PDB file of N, CA and C in Angstrom:
ATOM      1  N   UNK A 108       0.843  -1.185   0.000  1.00  0.00           N
ATOM      2  CA  UNK A 108       0.000   0.000   0.000  1.00  0.00           C
ATOM      3  C   UNK A 108       0.886   1.247   0.000  1.00  0.00           C
ATOM      4  N   UNK A 109       0.633   2.156  -0.901  1.00  0.00           N
ATOM      5  CA  UNK A 109       1.385   3.401  -0.993  1.00  0.00           C
ATOM      6  C   UNK A 109       0.645   4.469  -0.193  1.00  0.00           C
ATOM      7  N   UNK A 110       1.410   5.136   0.695  1.00  0.00           N
ATOM      8  CA  UNK A 110       0.800   6.194   1.511  1.00  0.00           C
ATOM      9  C   UNK A 110       1.075   7.543   0.862  1.00  0.00           C
ATOM     10  N   UNK A 111       0.071   8.329   0.746  1.00  0.00           N
ATOM     11  CA  UNK A 111       0.235   9.683   0.220  1.00  0.00           C
ATOM     12  C   UNK A 111      -0.053  10.659   1.346  1.00  0.00           C
ATOM     13  N   UNK A 112       0.488  11.851   1.278  1.00  0.00           N
ATOM     14  CA  UNK A 112       0.238  12.833   2.327  1.00  0.00           C
ATOM     15  C   UNK A 112      -1.254  13.154   2.494  1.00  0.00           C
ATOM     16  N   UNK A 113      -2.028  12.979   1.440  1.00  0.00           N
ATOM     17  CA  UNK A 113      -3.444  13.314   1.517  1.00  0.00           C
ATOM     18  C   UNK A 113      -4.229  12.335   2.387  1.00  0.00           C
ATOM     19  N   UNK A 114      -3.703  11.109   2.536  1.00  0.00           N
ATOM     20  CA  UNK A 114      -4.396  10.131   3.375  1.00  0.00           C
ATOM     21  C   UNK A 114      -4.086  10.345   4.849  1.00  0.00           C
ATOM     22  N   UNK A 115      -3.031  11.076   5.125  1.00  0.00           N
ATOM     23  CA  UNK A 115      -2.646  11.347   6.510  1.00  0.00           C
ATOM     24  C   UNK A 115      -2.598  12.865   6.713  1.00  0.00           C
ATOM     25  N   UNK A 116      -3.684  13.439   7.197  1.00  0.00           N
ATOM     26  CA  UNK A 116      -3.746  14.909   7.308  1.00  0.00           C
ATOM     27  C   UNK A 116      -2.656  15.511   8.187  1.00  0.00           C
ATOM     28  N   UNK A 117      -2.215  14.794   9.214  1.00  0.00           N
ATOM     29  CA  UNK A 117      -1.169  15.337  10.090  1.00  0.00           C
ATOM     30  C   UNK A 117       0.142  15.460   9.325  1.00  0.00           C
ATOM     31  N   UNK A 118       0.461  14.443   8.562  1.00  0.00           N
ATOM     32  CA  UNK A 118       1.677  14.491   7.759  1.00  0.00           C
ATOM     33  C   UNK A 118       1.589  15.600   6.713  1.00  0.00           C
ATOM     34  N   UNK A 119       0.448  15.714   6.070  1.00  0.00           N
ATOM     35  CA  UNK A 119       0.245  16.759   5.063  1.00  0.00           C
ATOM     36  C   UNK A 119       0.391  18.149   5.692  1.00  0.00           C
ATOM     37  N   UNK A 120      -0.207  18.354   6.853  1.00  0.00           N
ATOM     38  CA  UNK A 120      -0.111  19.652   7.535  1.00  0.00           C
ATOM     39  C   UNK A 120       1.326  19.951   7.929  1.00  0.00           C
ATOM     40  N   UNK A 121       2.058  18.948   8.389  1.00  0.00           N
ATOM     41  CA  UNK A 121       3.464  19.147   8.770  1.00  0.00           C
ATOM     42  C   UNK A 121       4.309  19.547   7.565  1.00  0.00           C
ATOM     43  N   UNK A 122       4.109  18.877   6.453  1.00  0.00           N
ATOM     44  CA  UNK A 122       4.852  19.231   5.237  1.00  0.00           C
ATOM     45  C   UNK A 122       4.521  20.632   4.758  1.00  0.00           C
ATOM     46  N   UNK A 123       3.263  20.988   4.848  1.00  0.00           N
ATOM     47  CA  UNK A 123       2.848  22.330   4.442  1.00  0.00           C
ATOM     48  C   UNK A 123       3.499  23.389   5.327  1.00  0.00           C
ATOM     49  N   UNK A 124       3.525  23.160   6.633  1.00  0.00           N
ATOM     50  CA  UNK A 124       4.132  24.129   7.550  1.00  0.00           C
ATOM     51  C   UNK A 124       5.631  24.258   7.304  1.00  0.00           C
ATOM     52  N   UNK A 125       6.308  23.156   7.049  1.00  0.00           N
ATOM     53  CA  UNK A 125       7.739  23.212   6.744  1.00  0.00           C
ATOM     54  C   UNK A 125       8.000  23.988   5.466  1.00  0.00           C
ATOM     55  N   UNK A 126       7.179  23.764   4.472  1.00  0.00           N
ATOM     56  CA  UNK A 126       7.333  24.478   3.202  1.00  0.00           C
ATOM     57  C   UNK A 126       7.109  25.972   3.374  1.00  0.00           C
ATOM     58  N   UNK A 127       6.044  26.332   4.059  1.00  0.00           N
ATOM     59  CA  UNK A 127       5.755  27.753   4.278  1.00  0.00           C
ATOM     60  C   UNK A 127       6.796  28.399   5.172  1.00  0.00           C
ATOM     61  N   UNK A 128       7.272  27.687   6.165  1.00  0.00           N
ATOM     62  CA  UNK A 128       8.284  28.220   7.071  1.00  0.00           C
ATOM     63  C   UNK A 128       9.592  28.509   6.356  1.00  0.00           C
ATOM     64  N   UNK A 129       9.940  27.690   5.400  1.00  0.00           N
ATOM     65  CA  UNK A 129      11.177  27.901   4.645  1.00  0.00           C
ATOM     66  C   UNK A 129      11.100  29.147   3.779  1.00  0.00           C
ATOM     67  N   UNK A 130       9.908  29.523   3.360  1.00  0.00           N
ATOM     68  CA  UNK A 130       9.722  30.701   2.509  1.00  0.00           C
ATOM     69  C   UNK A 130       9.581  31.990   3.311  1.00  0.00           C
ATOM     70  N   UNK A 131       9.294  31.877   4.576  1.00  0.00           N
ATOM     71  CA  UNK A 131       8.926  33.038   5.378  1.00  0.00           C
ATOM     72  C   UNK A 131      10.066  34.016   5.591  1.00  0.00           C
ATOM     73  N   UNK A 132      11.264  33.564   5.869  1.00  0.00           N
ATOM     74  CA  UNK A 132      12.356  34.472   6.158  1.00  0.00           C
ATOM     75  C   UNK A 132      12.204  35.069   7.532  1.00  0.00           C
ATOM     76  N   UNK A 133      12.003  36.369   7.621  1.00  0.00           N
ATOM     77  CA  UNK A 133      11.873  37.073   8.892  1.00  0.00           C
ATOM     78  C   UNK A 133      10.432  37.046   9.395  1.00  0.00           C
ATOM     79  N   UNK A 134      10.258  36.898  10.715  1.00  0.00           N
ATOM     80  CA  UNK A 134       8.891  36.921  11.253  1.00  0.00           C
ATOM     81  C   UNK A 134       8.334  38.340  11.361  1.00  0.00           C
ATOM     82  N   UNK A 135       9.144  39.334  11.037  1.00  0.00           N
ATOM     83  CA  UNK A 135       8.730  40.724  11.175  1.00  0.00           C
ATOM     84  C   UNK A 135       8.314  41.301   9.831  1.00  0.00           C
ATOM     85  N   UNK A 136       7.365  42.234   9.861  1.00  0.00           N
ATOM     86  CA  UNK A 136       6.896  42.874   8.636  1.00  0.00           C
ATOM     87  C   UNK A 136       8.018  43.663   7.975  1.00  0.00           C
ATOM     88  N   UNK A 137       8.782  44.368   8.778  1.00  0.00           N
ATOM     89  CA  UNK A 137       9.965  45.088   8.300  1.00  0.00           C
ATOM     90  C   UNK A 137      11.098  44.736   9.265  1.00  0.00           C
ATOM     91  N   UNK A 138      12.106  43.981   8.818  1.00  0.00           N
ATOM     92  CA  UNK A 138      13.136  43.499   9.736  1.00  0.00           C
ATOM     93  C   UNK A 138      14.184  44.532  10.149  1.00  0.00           C
ATOM     94  N   UNK A 139      14.130  45.749   9.617  1.00  0.00           N
ATOM     95  CA  UNK A 139      15.142  46.762   9.933  1.00  0.00           C
ATOM     96  C   UNK A 139      15.167  47.046  11.427  1.00  0.00           C
ATOM     97  N   UNK A 140      16.374  47.157  11.985  1.00  0.00           N
ATOM     98  CA  UNK A 140      16.533  47.415  13.421  1.00  0.00           C
ATOM     99  C   UNK A 140      16.699  48.888  13.731  1.00  0.00           C
ATOM    100  N   UNK A 141      16.832  49.695  12.703  1.00  0.00           N
ATOM    101  CA  UNK A 141      16.855  51.148  12.836  1.00  0.00           C
ATOM    102  C   UNK A 141      15.878  51.706  11.827  1.00  0.00           C
ATOM    103  N   UNK A 142      15.413  52.907  12.075  1.00  0.00           N
ATOM    104  CA  UNK A 142      14.444  53.504  11.167  1.00  0.00           C
ATOM    105  C   UNK A 142      15.052  53.648   9.776  1.00  0.00           C
ATOM    106  N   UNK A 143      14.325  53.163   8.803  1.00  0.00           N
ATOM    107  CA  UNK A 143      14.730  53.244   7.404  1.00  0.00           C
ATOM    108  C   UNK A 143      13.455  53.512   6.597  1.00  0.00           C
ATOM    109  N   UNK A 144      13.254  54.755   6.211  1.00  0.00           N
ATOM    110  CA  UNK A 144      12.004  55.127   5.535  1.00  0.00           C
ATOM    111  C   UNK A 144      11.772  54.351   4.248  1.00  0.00           C
ATOM    112  N   UNK A 145      12.835  53.952   3.567  1.00  0.00           N
ATOM    113  CA  UNK A 145      12.633  53.181   2.335  1.00  0.00           C
ATOM    114  C   UNK A 145      11.953  51.849   2.625  1.00  0.00           C
ATOM    115  N   UNK A 146      12.147  51.306   3.820  1.00  0.00           N
ATOM    116  CA  UNK A 146      11.497  50.060   4.206  1.00  0.00           C
ATOM    117  C   UNK A 146      10.212  50.298   5.007  1.00  0.00           C
ATOM    118  N   UNK A 147      10.260  51.222   5.940  1.00  0.00           N
ATOM    119  CA  UNK A 147       9.124  51.433   6.842  1.00  0.00           C
ATOM    120  C   UNK A 147       7.944  52.155   6.192  1.00  0.00           C
ATOM    121  N   UNK A 148       8.149  52.761   5.049  1.00  0.00           N
ATOM    122  CA  UNK A 148       7.046  53.413   4.340  1.00  0.00           C
ATOM    123  C   UNK A 148       5.949  52.403   3.994  1.00  0.00           C
ATOM    124  N   UNK A 149       6.316  51.129   3.884  1.00  0.00           N
ATOM    125  CA  UNK A 149       5.344  50.079   3.568  1.00  0.00           C
ATOM    126  C   UNK A 149       4.312  49.879   4.685  1.00  0.00           C
ATOM    127  N   UNK A 150       4.568  50.420   5.867  1.00  0.00           N
ATOM    128  CA  UNK A 150       3.623  50.278   6.988  1.00  0.00           C
ATOM    129  C   UNK A 150       2.433  51.223   6.871  1.00  0.00           C
ATOM    130  N   UNK A 151       2.566  52.285   6.093  1.00  0.00           N
ATOM    131  CA  UNK A 151       1.487  53.265   5.952  1.00  0.00           C
ATOM    132  C   UNK A 151       0.256  52.582   5.352  1.00  0.00           C
ATOM    133  N   UNK A 152      -0.884  52.815   5.989  1.00  0.00           N
ATOM    134  CA  UNK A 152      -2.126  52.217   5.534  1.00  0.00           C
ATOM    135  C   UNK A 152      -2.465  50.918   6.253  1.00  0.00           C
ATOM    136  N   UNK A 153      -1.579  50.459   7.124  1.00  0.00           N
ATOM    137  CA  UNK A 153      -1.840  49.230   7.882  1.00  0.00           C
ATOM    138  C   UNK A 153      -2.274  49.584   9.295  1.00  0.00           C
ATOM    139  N   UNK A 154      -2.957  48.660   9.944  1.00  0.00           N
ATOM    140  CA  UNK A 154      -3.388  48.879  11.317  1.00  0.00           C
ATOM    141  C   UNK A 154      -2.256  48.490  12.259  1.00  0.00           C
ATOM    142  N   UNK A 155      -2.029  49.298  13.277  1.00  0.00           N
ATOM    143  CA  UNK A 155      -0.923  49.074  14.202  1.00  0.00           C
ATOM    144  C   UNK A 155      -1.042  47.724  14.910  1.00  0.00           C
ATOM    145  N   UNK A 156      -2.260  47.233  15.080  1.00  0.00           N
ATOM    146  CA  UNK A 156      -2.470  45.959  15.758  1.00  0.00           C
ATOM    147  C   UNK A 156      -1.983  44.749  14.988  1.00  0.00           C
ATOM    148  N   UNK A 157      -1.781  44.894  13.702  1.00  0.00           N
ATOM    149  CA  UNK A 157      -1.335  43.754  12.899  1.00  0.00           C
ATOM    150  C   UNK A 157       0.106  43.889  12.423  1.00  0.00           C
ATOM    151  N   UNK A 158       0.807  44.900  12.900  1.00  0.00           N
ATOM    152  CA  UNK A 158       2.190  45.133  12.489  1.00  0.00           C
ATOM    153  C   UNK A 158       3.139  44.461  13.484  1.00  0.00           C
ATOM    154  N   UNK A 159       4.120  43.716  12.955  1.00  0.00           N
ATOM    155  CA  UNK A 159       5.143  43.083  13.789  1.00  0.00           C
ATOM    156  C   UNK A 159       6.492  43.705  13.445  1.00  0.00           C
ATOM    157  N   UNK A 160       7.112  44.330  14.445  1.00  0.00           N
ATOM    158  CA  UNK A 160       8.410  44.971  14.259  1.00  0.00           C
ATOM    159  C   UNK A 160       9.409  44.349  15.222  1.00  0.00           C
ATOM    160  N   UNK A 161      10.705  44.373  14.886  1.00  0.00           N
ATOM    161  CA  UNK A 161      11.703  43.795  15.785  1.00  0.00           C
ATOM    162  C   UNK A 161      11.645  44.454  17.166  1.00  0.00           C
ATOM    163  N   UNK A 162      11.803  43.674  18.232  1.00  0.00           N
ATOM    164  CA  UNK A 162      11.711  44.239  19.582  1.00  0.00           C
ATOM    165  C   UNK A 162      12.807  45.248  19.897  1.00  0.00           C
ATOM    166  N   UNK A 163      13.944  45.158  19.218  1.00  0.00           N
ATOM    167  CA  UNK A 163      15.030  46.099  19.493  1.00  0.00           C
ATOM    168  C   UNK A 163      14.985  47.354  18.611  1.00  0.00           C
ATOM    169  N   UNK A 164      13.955  47.496  17.795  1.00  0.00           N
ATOM    170  CA  UNK A 164      13.775  48.720  17.003  1.00  0.00           C
ATOM    171  C   UNK A 164      13.180  49.797  17.905  1.00  0.00           C
ATOM    172  N   UNK A 165      13.849  50.940  17.983  1.00  0.00           N
ATOM    173  CA  UNK A 165      13.292  52.051  18.761  1.00  0.00           C
ATOM    174  C   UNK A 165      12.113  52.609  17.980  1.00  0.00           C
ATOM    175  N   UNK A 166      10.969  52.669  18.643  1.00  0.00           N
ATOM    176  CA  UNK A 166       9.760  53.115  17.956  1.00  0.00           C
ATOM    177  C   UNK A 166       8.846  53.828  18.931  1.00  0.00           C
ATOM    178  N   UNK A 167       7.979  54.650  18.365  1.00  0.00           N
ATOM    179  CA  UNK A 167       6.938  55.275  19.176  1.00  0.00           C
ATOM    180  C   UNK A 167       5.712  55.470  18.317  1.00  0.00           C
ATOM    181  N   UNK A 168       4.578  55.433  18.992  1.00  0.00           N
ATOM    182  CA  UNK A 168       3.288  55.623  18.339  1.00  0.00           C
ATOM    183  C   UNK A 168       2.723  56.957  18.803  1.00  0.00           C
ATOM    184  N   UNK A 169       2.333  57.770  17.849  1.00  0.00           N
ATOM    185  CA  UNK A 169       1.701  59.052  18.161  1.00  0.00           C
ATOM    186  C   UNK A 169       0.266  58.953  17.683  1.00  0.00           C
ATOM    187  N   UNK A 170      -0.647  58.955  18.632  1.00  0.00           N
ATOM    188  CA  UNK A 170      -2.063  58.811  18.310  1.00  0.00           C
ATOM    189  C   UNK A 170      -2.665  60.148  17.876  1.00  0.00           C
ATOM    190  N   UNK A 171      -3.778  60.064  17.188  1.00  0.00           N
ATOM    191  CA  UNK A 171      -4.497  61.239  16.712  1.00  0.00           C
ATOM    192  C   UNK A 171      -4.665  62.244  17.849  1.00  0.00           C
ATOM    193  N   UNK A 172      -4.291  63.449  17.627  1.00  0.00           N
ATOM    194  CA  UNK A 172      -4.349  64.513  18.630  1.00  0.00           C
ATOM    195  C   UNK A 172      -3.444  64.222  19.824  1.00  0.00           C
ATOM    196  N   UNK A 173      -2.464  63.350  19.650  1.00  0.00           N
ATOM    197  CA  UNK A 173      -1.565  62.980  20.736  1.00  0.00           C
ATOM    198  C   UNK A 173      -0.421  63.971  20.886  1.00  0.00           C
ATOM    199  N   UNK A 174       0.233  63.872  21.998  1.00  0.00           N
ATOM    200  CA  UNK A 174       1.370  64.731  22.313  1.00  0.00           C
ATOM    201  C   UNK A 174       2.630  63.876  22.232  1.00  0.00           C
ATOM    202  N   UNK A 175       3.712  64.459  21.723  1.00  0.00           N
ATOM    203  CA  UNK A 175       4.977  63.728  21.682  1.00  0.00           C
ATOM    204  C   UNK A 175       6.110  64.649  22.088  1.00  0.00           C
ATOM    205  N   UNK A 176       7.188  64.055  22.569  1.00  0.00           N
ATOM    206  CA  UNK A 176       8.347  64.842  22.949  1.00  0.00           C
ATOM    207  C   UNK A 176       9.058  65.327  21.691  1.00  0.00           C
ATOM    208  N   UNK A 177       9.868  66.335  21.843  1.00  0.00           N
ATOM    209  CA  UNK A 177      10.564  66.904  20.691  1.00  0.00           C
ATOM    210  C   UNK A 177      12.002  66.407  20.571  1.00  0.00           C
ATOM    211  N   UNK A 178      12.374  65.421  21.371  1.00  0.00           N
ATOM    212  CA  UNK A 178      13.736  64.902  21.255  1.00  0.00           C
ATOM    213  C   UNK A 178      13.894  64.195  19.910  1.00  0.00           C
ATOM    214  N   UNK A 179      14.986  64.467  19.244  1.00  0.00           N
ATOM    215  CA  UNK A 179      15.199  63.939  17.898  1.00  0.00           C
ATOM    216  C   UNK A 179      16.101  62.714  17.970  1.00  0.00           C
ATOM    217  N   UNK A 180      15.675  61.631  17.378  1.00  0.00           N
ATOM    218  CA  UNK A 180      16.465  60.409  17.309  1.00  0.00           C
ATOM    219  C   UNK A 180      16.267  59.808  15.918  1.00  0.00           C
ATOM    220  N   UNK A 181      17.217  59.997  15.004  1.00  0.00           N
ATOM    221  CA  UNK A 181      17.037  59.528  13.627  1.00  0.00           C
ATOM    222  C   UNK A 181      16.953  58.007  13.497  1.00  0.00           C
ATOM    223  N   UNK A 182      17.338  57.253  14.529  1.00  0.00           N
ATOM    224  CA  UNK A 182      17.246  55.794  14.480  1.00  0.00           C
ATOM    225  C   UNK A 182      15.877  55.290  14.944  1.00  0.00           C
ATOM    226  N   UNK A 183      15.030  56.183  15.469  1.00  0.00           N
ATOM    227  CA  UNK A 183      13.729  55.784  16.010  1.00  0.00           C
ATOM    228  C   UNK A 183      12.633  55.959  14.965  1.00  0.00           C
ATOM    229  N   UNK A 184      11.782  54.956  14.860  1.00  0.00           N
ATOM    230  CA  UNK A 184      10.635  55.001  13.968  1.00  0.00           C
ATOM    231  C   UNK A 184       9.464  55.641  14.714  1.00  0.00           C
ATOM    232  N   UNK A 185       8.926  56.706  14.151  1.00  0.00           N
ATOM    233  CA  UNK A 185       7.735  57.335  14.713  1.00  0.00           C
ATOM    234  C   UNK A 185       6.578  57.063  13.772  1.00  0.00           C
ATOM    235  N   UNK A 186       5.518  56.458  14.325  1.00  0.00           N
ATOM    236  CA  UNK A 186       4.332  56.114  13.536  1.00  0.00           C
ATOM    237  C   UNK A 186       3.172  56.987  13.996  1.00  0.00           C
ATOM    238  N   UNK A 187       2.601  57.736  13.072  1.00  0.00           N
ATOM    239  CA  UNK A 187       1.460  58.602  13.371  1.00  0.00           C
ATOM    240  C   UNK A 187       0.180  57.835  13.036  1.00  0.00           C
ATOM    241  N   UNK A 188      -0.678  57.672  14.032  1.00  0.00           N
ATOM    242  CA  UNK A 188      -1.881  56.854  13.890  1.00  0.00           C
ATOM    243  C   UNK A 188      -3.129  57.718  13.858  1.00  0.00           C
ATOM    244  N   UNK A 189      -4.143  57.267  13.121  1.00  0.00           N
ATOM    245  CA  UNK A 189      -5.435  57.958  13.147  1.00  0.00           C
ATOM    246  C   UNK A 189      -6.240  57.443  14.343  1.00  0.00           C
ATOM    247  N   UNK A 190      -7.463  57.892  14.476  1.00  0.00           N
ATOM    248  CA  UNK A 190      -8.295  57.550  15.635  1.00  0.00           C
ATOM    249  C   UNK A 190      -8.586  56.055  15.743  1.00  0.00           C
ATOM    250  N   UNK A 191      -8.524  55.326  14.623  1.00  0.00           N
ATOM    251  CA  UNK A 191      -8.826  53.890  14.640  1.00  0.00           C
ATOM    252  C   UNK A 191      -7.581  53.010  14.651  1.00  0.00           C
ATOM    253  N   UNK A 192      -6.405  53.623  14.764  1.00  0.00           N
ATOM    254  CA  UNK A 192      -5.171  52.851  14.843  1.00  0.00           C
ATOM    255  C   UNK A 192      -4.507  52.551  13.522  1.00  0.00           C
ATOM    256  N   UNK A 193      -4.934  53.204  12.450  1.00  0.00           N
ATOM    257  CA  UNK A 193      -4.309  53.011  11.133  1.00  0.00           C
ATOM    258  C   UNK A 193      -3.101  53.930  11.029  1.00  0.00           C
ATOM    259  N   UNK A 194      -2.018  53.432  10.491  1.00  0.00           N
ATOM    260  CA  UNK A 194      -0.795  54.216  10.343  1.00  0.00           C
ATOM    261  C   UNK A 194      -0.969  55.176   9.176  1.00  0.00           C
ATOM    262  N   UNK A 195      -0.964  56.462   9.490  1.00  0.00           N
ATOM    263  CA  UNK A 195      -1.172  57.486   8.474  1.00  0.00           C
ATOM    264  C   UNK A 195       0.146  57.991   7.884  1.00  0.00           C
ATOM    265  N   UNK A 196       1.209  57.938   8.715  1.00  0.00           N
ATOM    266  CA  UNK A 196       2.500  58.494   8.276  1.00  0.00           C
ATOM    267  C   UNK A 196       3.592  57.920   9.158  1.00  0.00           C
ATOM    268  N   UNK A 197       4.785  57.769   8.618  1.00  0.00           N
ATOM    269  CA  UNK A 197       5.946  57.347   9.398  1.00  0.00           C
ATOM    270  C   UNK A 197       7.086  58.323   9.137  1.00  0.00           C
ATOM    271  N   UNK A 198       7.945  58.450  10.119  1.00  0.00           N
ATOM    272  CA  UNK A 198       9.155  59.261   9.952  1.00  0.00           C
ATOM    273  C   UNK A 198      10.214  58.781  10.918  1.00  0.00           C
ATOM    274  N   UNK A 199      11.441  59.134  10.628  1.00  0.00           N
ATOM    275  CA  UNK A 199      12.563  58.822  11.513  1.00  0.00           C
ATOM    276  C   UNK A 199      12.816  60.050  12.363  1.00  0.00           C
ATOM    277  N   UNK A 200      12.440  59.965  13.619  1.00  0.00           N
ATOM    278  CA  UNK A 200      12.623  61.132  14.512  1.00  0.00           C
ATOM    279  C   UNK A 200      12.559  60.735  15.960  1.00  0.00           C
TER     280      UNK A 200
END
């Protein structure tokens, strides 16, 4: 008897996960560890709740009508959010 992955759903699911995992690369939406507008511009239009960024990336979220400090840090990603949490603009500051 020849076994195919389709007859064993667990085996089929395992193979699928291995295949997808090999293609994934980085688990982060933008893997940059410092602010890089050429990469982080892709976050505009996305909801902050679904964005995954590296934990060591310096970042801050500025909410609609929010207050922020004026300290300048070109390595920090600043994300400006609308009232519903959508990223309207990003900058390195």
